[in-house]
Structures are given as C-alpha cells and as structure tokens.
Coordinates of C-alpha atoms and ligand atoms in Angstrom, one line a residue:
M260 CA -9.5 33.0 -32.1
T261 CA -6.4 33.6 -30.9
D262 CA -4.7 30.2 -29.7
R263 CA -4.7 32.0 -26.0
A264 CA -9.0 32.7 -26.1
H265 CA -9.5 29.1 -27.3
A266 CA -7.5 27.5 -25.3
A267 CA -9.5 29.2 -22.4
R268 CA -12.8 28.6 -24.0
Y269 CA -12.0 24.7 -23.4
T270 CA -10.7 24.2 -20.4
R271 CA -14.7 23.9 -18.9
P272 CA -16.5 20.6 -19.6
M273 CA -17.7 20.4 -22.4
L274 CA -21.8 19.1 -23.4
V275 CA -21.4 17.4 -26.8
L276 CA -24.2 15.6 -27.8
G277 CA -23.0 13.0 -30.0
V278 CA -25.0 11.6 -33.8
E279 CA -23.9 7.8 -35.7
T280 CA -26.2 7.1 -38.6
S281 CA -23.5 5.1 -40.8
C282 CA -25.6 2.3 -41.1
D283 CA -28.7 0.6 -40.1
E284 CA -28.4 2.2 -36.2
T285 CA -29.6 5.2 -35.3
G286 CA -27.8 6.5 -32.3
V287 CA -27.8 9.8 -29.4
A288 CA -26.1 10.3 -27.3
L289 CA -25.1 13.3 -24.3
Y290 CA -21.4 13.2 -22.9
D291 CA -20.4 15.6 -20.3
S292 CA -16.5 15.4 -20.3
A293 CA -16.7 15.6 -16.8
R294 CA -20.2 13.6 -15.5
G295 CA -19.7 11.5 -18.5
L296 CA -22.8 9.5 -20.5
L297 CA -25.8 11.5 -19.6
G298 CA -27.8 9.6 -21.7
H299 CA -27.9 7.6 -24.8
A300 CA -31.5 6.7 -27.0
L301 CA -31.2 4.4 -30.0
H302 CA -33.4 2.7 -33.2
S303 CA -32.8 -0.4 -35.1
Q304 CA -33.1 -0.7 -38.5
M305 CA -33.0 -4.6 -38.2
A306 CA -36.0 -5.8 -38.2
M307 CA -36.7 -3.3 -42.1
H308 CA -33.7 -5.0 -43.3
Q309 CA -34.5 -8.5 -41.8
A310 CA -36.9 -9.4 -45.1
Y311 CA -34.2 -8.1 -47.6
G312 CA -30.8 -10.3 -45.8
G313 CA -28.9 -7.4 -45.7
V314 CA -28.4 -3.2 -45.5
V315 CA -30.4 -1.6 -48.3
P316 CA -28.6 1.3 -48.9
E317 CA -31.8 3.7 -49.6
L318 CA -33.7 2.4 -46.9
A319 CA -31.5 3.1 -44.2
S320 CA -31.1 6.9 -45.1
R321 CA -34.6 7.6 -45.1
D322 CA -35.0 5.8 -41.7
H323 CA -32.4 7.9 -40.1
I324 CA -33.8 10.8 -41.5
R325 CA -37.5 9.8 -39.8
R326 CA -35.8 9.1 -37.1
V327 CA -32.4 11.8 -35.8
V328 CA -34.7 14.7 -34.7
P329 CA -37.5 12.5 -32.6
L330 CA -34.5 10.5 -30.7
V331 CA -33.0 13.8 -30.4
E332 CA -36.1 15.2 -28.6
G333 CA -37.0 12.3 -26.5
L334 CA -32.8 12.5 -25.4
L335 CA -33.3 16.3 -24.3
A336 CA -36.3 16.0 -22.8
E337 CA -35.4 12.4 -20.7
T338 CA -31.7 14.0 -19.6
G339 CA -33.3 17.8 -19.0
T340 CA -30.9 19.1 -20.9
V341 CA -31.7 22.5 -23.7
L342 CA -30.2 23.2 -27.3
T343 CA -28.3 26.1 -25.5
D344 CA -26.4 23.9 -23.0
L345 CA -24.7 22.4 -25.8
D346 CA -21.2 23.1 -26.7
G347 CA -21.0 21.3 -29.4
I348 CA -22.5 18.2 -31.7
A349 CA -20.6 15.8 -33.4
Y350 CA -21.7 13.8 -35.8
T351 CA -19.7 10.4 -37.6
Q352 CA -19.2 11.3 -40.7
G353 CA -17.0 8.2 -41.9
P354 CA -16.7 5.0 -42.8
G355 CA -20.1 4.5 -43.5
L356 CA -22.2 4.5 -46.5
A357 CA -23.5 7.6 -48.2
G358 CA -27.1 8.5 -47.8
A359 CA -26.8 7.4 -44.4
L360 CA -24.1 9.1 -43.1
L361 CA -25.5 12.5 -44.7
A362 CA -28.4 12.1 -42.4
G363 CA -27.0 12.9 -39.5
A364 CA -23.8 14.9 -41.0
S365 CA -26.8 16.6 -42.4
V366 CA -28.6 17.5 -38.8
A367 CA -26.0 17.9 -36.6
T368 CA -24.3 21.0 -38.7
A369 CA -27.5 22.3 -39.2
L370 CA -28.0 22.4 -35.8
G371 CA -24.2 23.6 -34.4
F372 CA -24.6 26.5 -37.5
A373 CA -28.4 27.2 -35.4
L374 CA -27.1 27.5 -32.0
G375 CA -23.7 29.1 -33.5
K376 CA -22.2 25.8 -31.3
P377 CA -18.8 23.9 -33.2
T378 CA -19.2 20.7 -34.8
L379 CA -17.2 17.7 -34.5
A380 CA -17.0 15.3 -37.7
V381 CA -16.2 12.0 -36.2
H382 CA -14.7 9.0 -37.3
H383 CA -16.6 6.1 -36.5
L384 CA -13.6 3.5 -36.1
E385 CA -12.1 5.8 -34.4
A386 CA -15.3 6.0 -32.0
H387 CA -15.1 2.0 -31.8
L388 CA -11.6 2.1 -30.0
L389 CA -12.5 4.4 -27.9
S390 CA -15.7 2.9 -26.4
P391 CA -14.4 1.7 -23.8
L392 CA -13.1 4.7 -22.8
L393 CA -17.2 5.0 -21.5
G394 CA -16.5 2.1 -18.4
D395 CA -14.8 2.4 -15.5
P396 CA -11.7 1.2 -15.0
K397 CA -11.0 3.3 -18.0
P398 CA -7.7 2.1 -20.4
A399 CA -5.1 4.3 -19.7
F400 CA -2.5 4.9 -23.5
P401 CA -0.8 3.1 -25.0
F402 CA -2.8 -0.1 -25.6
V403 CA -3.2 -2.6 -28.3
A404 CA -6.6 -2.0 -30.1
L405 CA -8.7 -5.4 -31.6
L406 CA -11.6 -3.8 -34.1
V407 CA -14.0 -6.3 -34.5
S408 CA -17.0 -5.0 -36.5
G409 CA -19.0 -5.7 -39.2
G410 CA -17.2 -4.2 -42.1
H411 CA -13.3 -4.6 -39.6
T412 CA -10.9 -6.4 -38.0
Q413 CA -8.0 -4.4 -37.7
L414 CA -5.2 -4.2 -35.3
Y415 CA -4.0 -0.5 -34.0
A416 CA -1.3 1.0 -31.9
V417 CA -2.7 3.1 -30.0
A418 CA -0.6 5.9 -28.5
D419 CA -2.6 8.6 -27.4
I420 CA -5.9 10.1 -28.6
G421 CA -5.4 10.2 -32.5
A422 CA -2.4 8.2 -32.9
Y423 CA -3.3 4.8 -34.6
T424 CA -0.6 3.0 -36.5
L425 CA -1.9 0.0 -38.1
L426 CA -0.7 -3.5 -36.5
G427 CA -3.1 -6.1 -39.1
D428 CA -5.8 -5.8 -41.4
T429 CA -8.0 -9.2 -43.0
L430 CA -7.3 -9.6 -46.2
D431 CA -10.9 -10.3 -47.5
D432 CA -14.3 -10.7 -44.7
A433 CA -13.8 -8.8 -41.8
A434 CA -14.5 -10.8 -38.4
G435 CA -18.4 -9.8 -38.1
E436 CA -19.1 -10.3 -41.7
A437 CA -18.2 -14.1 -41.6
F438 CA -20.3 -14.9 -38.6
D439 CA -23.4 -13.0 -40.9
K440 CA -22.3 -14.9 -43.9
T441 CA -21.3 -18.4 -41.8
A442 CA -24.7 -17.5 -39.7
T443 CA -27.1 -17.3 -43.5
L444 CA -25.1 -20.3 -44.3
L445 CA -26.5 -22.4 -40.9
G446 CA -30.0 -20.4 -42.0
L447 CA -29.9 -18.3 -39.8
G448 CA -31.7 -15.3 -40.3
Y449 CA -29.7 -11.7 -40.5
P450 CA -28.0 -10.0 -38.7
G451 CA -26.4 -13.7 -37.5
G452 CA -23.5 -13.2 -35.3
P453 CA -24.9 -13.4 -32.6
A454 CA -27.6 -15.9 -33.8
L455 CA -24.5 -18.2 -35.4
A456 CA -22.8 -17.2 -31.0
K457 CA -26.2 -18.4 -29.3
L458 CA -26.0 -21.9 -31.2
A459 CA -22.3 -22.2 -30.9
E460 CA -23.0 -22.2 -26.9
T461 CA -25.1 -25.5 -27.5
G462 CA -22.3 -27.1 -30.0
R463 CA -19.3 -29.9 -28.9
S464 CA -16.0 -28.5 -28.7
G465 CA -13.6 -30.8 -31.3
A466 CA -16.6 -32.1 -32.9
V467 CA -16.3 -30.2 -36.3
V468 CA -12.7 -28.9 -36.3
L469 CA -12.8 -25.9 -38.9
P470 CA -8.6 -24.4 -40.7
R471 CA -6.8 -20.9 -38.7
P472 CA -7.2 -19.3 -41.6
M473 CA -2.8 -17.4 -41.0
K474 CA -2.3 -18.4 -37.5
D475 CA 1.2 -18.5 -38.7
S476 CA 1.7 -16.0 -41.3
G477 CA 4.4 -14.3 -39.0
D478 CA 2.2 -11.4 -39.5
L479 CA -0.7 -10.1 -37.7
N480 CA -2.9 -9.7 -40.9
M481 CA -6.0 -12.3 -41.4
S482 CA -7.9 -13.7 -43.4
F483 CA -12.0 -14.8 -42.7
S484 CA -13.4 -15.7 -46.2
G485 CA -11.8 -19.7 -46.0
L486 CA -13.8 -20.4 -42.7
K487 CA -17.3 -19.5 -44.5
T488 CA -16.4 -21.4 -48.3
A489 CA -14.9 -24.6 -45.0
V490 CA -18.4 -24.4 -43.7
L491 CA -20.6 -24.5 -47.5
T492 CA -18.5 -27.6 -48.0
L493 CA -19.4 -29.2 -44.6
V494 CA -23.5 -28.0 -44.7
R495 CA -23.0 -28.9 -49.1
R496 CA -22.5 -32.5 -47.7
E497 CA -23.5 -33.7 -44.2
G498 CA -26.9 -31.5 -45.3
A499 CA -26.5 -30.1 -42.0
L500 CA -29.4 -31.2 -39.1
A501 CA -29.8 -29.0 -36.4
A502 CA -27.5 -31.1 -33.8
E503 CA -24.3 -30.6 -36.9
K504 CA -25.8 -27.3 -36.8
A505 CA -24.6 -26.2 -33.3
D506 CA -21.2 -28.4 -33.7
I507 CA -20.4 -26.5 -36.6
A508 CA -21.6 -23.0 -35.7
R509 CA -18.9 -24.0 -32.9
G510 CA -16.0 -25.5 -34.5
F511 CA -16.3 -21.6 -36.6
E512 CA -16.4 -19.4 -34.0
D513 CA -13.2 -21.7 -32.0
A514 CA -11.5 -21.2 -35.4
I515 CA -12.1 -17.8 -35.2
V516 CA -11.6 -17.1 -32.4
D517 CA -8.3 -18.7 -32.6
V518 CA -7.1 -16.6 -34.6
L519 CA -8.0 -13.7 -32.8
V520 CA -6.8 -14.3 -30.1
A521 CA -3.4 -15.3 -31.4
K522 CA -3.0 -12.4 -33.7
T523 CA -3.9 -10.2 -30.1
L524 CA -1.3 -12.2 -28.8
A525 CA 1.3 -11.6 -31.1
A526 CA 0.5 -7.9 -31.4
L527 CA 0.7 -7.4 -27.4
D528 CA 4.3 -9.7 -27.7
Q529 CA 5.4 -6.5 -30.7
T530 CA 4.4 -3.5 -29.7
T531 CA 5.0 -4.7 -25.6
F532 CA 2.4 -3.2 -24.5
S533 CA 0.1 -4.6 -21.8
R534 CA -3.0 -3.6 -22.1
V535 CA -5.6 -4.6 -25.0
V536 CA -8.5 -2.3 -26.0
V537 CA -12.0 -4.1 -27.9
G538 CA -14.2 -2.4 -30.1
G539 CA -16.6 -3.2 -32.5
G540 CA -19.8 -5.6 -32.9
V541 CA -17.3 -8.6 -32.6
G542 CA -16.5 -7.4 -28.7
A543 CA -20.2 -9.0 -27.9
N544 CA -18.5 -12.3 -28.1
R545 CA -18.5 -14.5 -25.4
A546 CA -16.5 -16.7 -26.5
L547 CA -14.3 -14.0 -27.8
R548 CA -13.7 -12.1 -24.4
E549 CA -13.3 -15.0 -21.9
R550 CA -11.0 -16.6 -24.4
L551 CA -8.5 -13.0 -24.9
S552 CA -8.9 -12.3 -21.5
A553 CA -7.6 -15.5 -20.0
A554 CA -4.6 -15.2 -23.3
A555 CA -3.9 -12.0 -22.5
L556 CA -3.8 -12.9 -18.2
T557 CA -0.7 -14.9 -19.0
R558 CA 1.6 -12.0 -21.1
G559 CA 0.3 -10.0 -18.2
A560 CA -2.0 -7.8 -20.3
E561 CA -5.7 -6.8 -19.0
V562 CA -8.1 -6.3 -21.8
F563 CA -11.1 -3.5 -22.0
Y564 CA -14.3 -4.8 -23.3
P565 CA -17.1 -1.6 -23.9
D566 CA -20.2 -2.5 -22.0
L567 CA -22.2 -4.8 -24.5
Q568 CA -24.5 -1.7 -25.7
F569 CA -22.3 -0.4 -27.2
C570 CA -20.2 -3.1 -28.9
T571 CA -22.3 -2.3 -31.3
D572 CA -22.8 0.9 -33.3
N573 CA -24.4 4.1 -30.9
G574 CA -24.8 7.4 -29.9
A575 CA -22.3 7.7 -26.9
M576 CA -19.1 6.5 -28.4
I577 CA -19.6 9.8 -31.3
A578 CA -20.5 12.1 -28.5
L579 CA -17.1 10.6 -26.1
V580 CA -14.9 11.0 -29.3
G581 CA -16.5 14.4 -30.2
A582 CA -15.7 15.7 -26.0
L583 CA -12.2 14.3 -26.2
R584 CA -11.8 15.8 -29.5
L585 CA -13.7 19.7 -28.4
R586 CA -11.3 20.0 -25.0
R587 CA -8.2 19.5 -27.0
G588 CA -9.7 22.6 -29.3
V589 CA -10.8 20.4 -32.5
A590 CA -13.4 21.7 -34.1
D591 CA -14.6 22.1 -37.1
D592 CA -16.7 24.9 -39.6
Y593 CA -20.0 24.2 -40.6
A594 CA -19.1 23.7 -44.4
F595 CA -19.9 19.3 -44.2
T596 CA -18.5 16.3 -46.6
V597 CA -19.4 13.0 -44.8
R598 CA -16.5 9.8 -45.8
P599 CA -18.3 7.2 -46.7
R600 CA -14.7 5.1 -47.0
W601 CA -11.7 6.7 -45.0
E602 CA -8.9 4.6 -43.1
L603 CA -8.8 5.2 -39.5
A604 CA -4.3 5.7 -39.9
D605 CA -5.1 9.1 -41.9
L606 CA -7.3 10.8 -39.7
S607 CA -5.3 13.7 -38.6
T608 CA -3.8 13.8 -35.5
P609 CA -4.7 16.3 -33.0
P610 CA -2.7 19.4 -31.4
Ligands
KG4_106 O1 -19.5 -2.5 -35.1 P1 -20.8 -2.8 -35.4 O2 -22.0 -2.8 -35.1 O3 -21.2 -2.5 -37.3 C1 -20.4 -1.9 -37.5 O4 -19.4 -0.8 -37.9 O5 -19.5 -2.9 -39.1 O6 -21.1 -4.6 -35.6 C2 -21.8 -5.5 -36.4 C3 -21.3 -6.6 -36.3 C4 -22.0 -7.7 -36.9 O7 -21.4 -8.4 -38.5 C5 -22.5 -9.1 -36.1 O8 -23.1 -10.1 -36.1 C6 -21.8 -9.1 -34.7 O9 -21.3 -7.3 -35.2 N1 -22.0 -9.0 -33.6 C7 -21.6 -10.5 -33.6 C8 -22.4 -10.0 -31.9 N2 -23.2 -10.0 -31.1 C9 -22.5 -8.6 -33.1 N3 -21.1 -11.1 -34.1 C10 -20.8 -12.4 -33.6 N4 -21.2 -12.3 -31.4 C11 -21.7 -11.7 -31.7 N5 -22.3 -11.5 -29.5
ZN107 ZN1 -19.7 -0.3 -36.0

C-alpha cells in the first residue's frame, strides 16, 4: 500500500476490538475513535486463583482460552456489532504471563487473518498509562505518568503517544506487590490490595509509623520490600490483634502513599509538566487519589485517573491504544509473537 493510500484509509473513524489476557483477567472491549468506548466485558479469575494464594499461570492460560471467544461474542451481541464492522483487532502482546498472552494473541490474530483486518500488538503498560484517555476530560500531552500496578511502579515523562521516557522505577517490589504481600502477612487473603486499603480506613493514622524507603534519595527511584519486612516484624512482635492490624494497615498505606506522592511531585518539578496521569491497579486506592490530587494542586498541577473499573486490567484500555495506533497507520502483519518481558521505553515510536 502506498503512503497516500495508507493515510487515506485511516482518516475515517476506526472501530477496534481489544483483547486483554496478560494475567488473571480476560477483558474484551470495542472502542470507536469517534464515539469512544462502545462496550466492554471482563471475566476475573480471582476466585479460581484464591485457593492457591496467587496466580497459577497454567490455570490462567486455560481459563483465558475458555473465556475469550464467548466474551467477544457476548460483547458483539450486546453492542449490535458484527465482525465485519471491525477495522482492527488489538491484543496485549506483553509484558505478562507467556501462556496467558498467547491465548489472547492467537485468537486476535486468527480473527484478523480471517477477516482480512489489521491486528495491533499492544504494550500492556502503555495501555495502563493511556487509560485515563477513556475518561472525560482527557489529559493533554505532555504529562508525568505514575504507573502503579501489581508488577510495576514507574514514573514516566510522556511527551506524546509512543514517546515514553522512564524517570524512576522501583528497585524491588512493585507497589501493588507490596500491598498484596503485606495483606498476606495480615491474613487478608489474595489479592490483598483492596482488602488492605479497606482495613486501613478503620485504622488510626500515626498509631503505627513505618519507614518511608528512599523518600529522600534525591532521584525518582523507589523501594518497597523493606516496608513488608517492617510489617512482618510488627506482626511477629505484637501477634497483631484485629485493632492493631487496622493500625498497621493504615501505617503501611500512609507510608507507601507518602513515598508515591513525594516521588510524583519530584517528577513534576524535574519535567516542569503540569499534568499527572495515574494508571494501574493501585490507582484505585482512595488514599493515594486524595493525597496525590491535593499535593499536585499545591504545584498548580492536575491529576487524571482512570475510572475505577479501568484501573485494574481490562480490555477497554487495549482497544483504546489499538484505535490510537491504527489511526496513525500502525498495523502489523499476522505473524504474531508475545513478549512476556518488554520494557515500555523499548516501544517503537509511531510515525
Ligand atoms: O494493574 P493491575 O490489575 O495488574 C497488573 O498489571 O499488575 O493491578 C493489580 C494490583 C494488585 O496488586 C492489587 O492488589 C492492586 O493492584 N490494587 C490495589 C487496590 N486495588 C487494586 N492496591 C491498593 N489499593 C487498592 N484499592
Ligand atoms: Zn495491568
């Protein structure tokens, strides 16, 4: 296809099906570049993995295989869409669990091939990072992005779609991972992040004061594994009664939020940007939202969050990124591969 034909083809509105299967959620969605999100559906495997205290990769892959086609069929029926309406099919190529990624990638690619429509390999973290664009008002570029998920805790300078510069990273546990591990120490089950946050609401602020690791390190890197160890020491020493557990949960949340807020403000200072975008599961945390928004305001900056349902893994953010990339004329062929390990900074910049 010539450049001109390519450009002409992508100036009209695009309808993209998104498929997310990187971990323990099967998510599908339809995003129209003119009309926005038309619909989405999600199946969480949380209950299935709960018995094992964590995600079992082989079970995750098998469940994605079972769920993805019925979910797509249901979404098409619900939105009155037929497959031939689609302009492209986007899927999560990585990072994530290899087998789980393959389930979504193979279905999306087979569908694209059968329909003769382009498929788009989406980076899971780019999708989290751009997920506030599903909302209204949408953040304008450039912005600082705080990515806080179960696997990542990173700060980026985002100049435009595809232009991501890593500013800071966790040196050990991710924020969500720290929430989950601490929740386990407090006997809250899996995944513990939301349960720990709920318990923290009943705890007293200042009753338990935990360290703020690397808060004053002078760079934008973070470290959270020490917090979990501090909680372990407390639990062992005090045997942790129910009321103390709430105070510990509060002390933990206060510490982690304090560090995340301080590092995000430092990123604003460093970049001189006036907007922050938060993405990833921990972005659902109410204390983080309240304190980050208030702190950013003191710098004259505004913070954008995804809708709560789009903080954790979902198909909507994948369909969104697929549509954004398709409009820029970025489409791959049908030779797919998955990338379980994939740095966002390595993502190729679209033309
Ligand atoms: O983005 P996500 O769905 O998965 C990854 O891509 O990693 O994030 C899941 C993480 C889990 O660690 C979960 O415990 C945490 O987000 N999370 C929370 C909250 N809701 C989810 N952590 C703290 N407070 C919450 N309200
Ligand atoms: Zn995620």
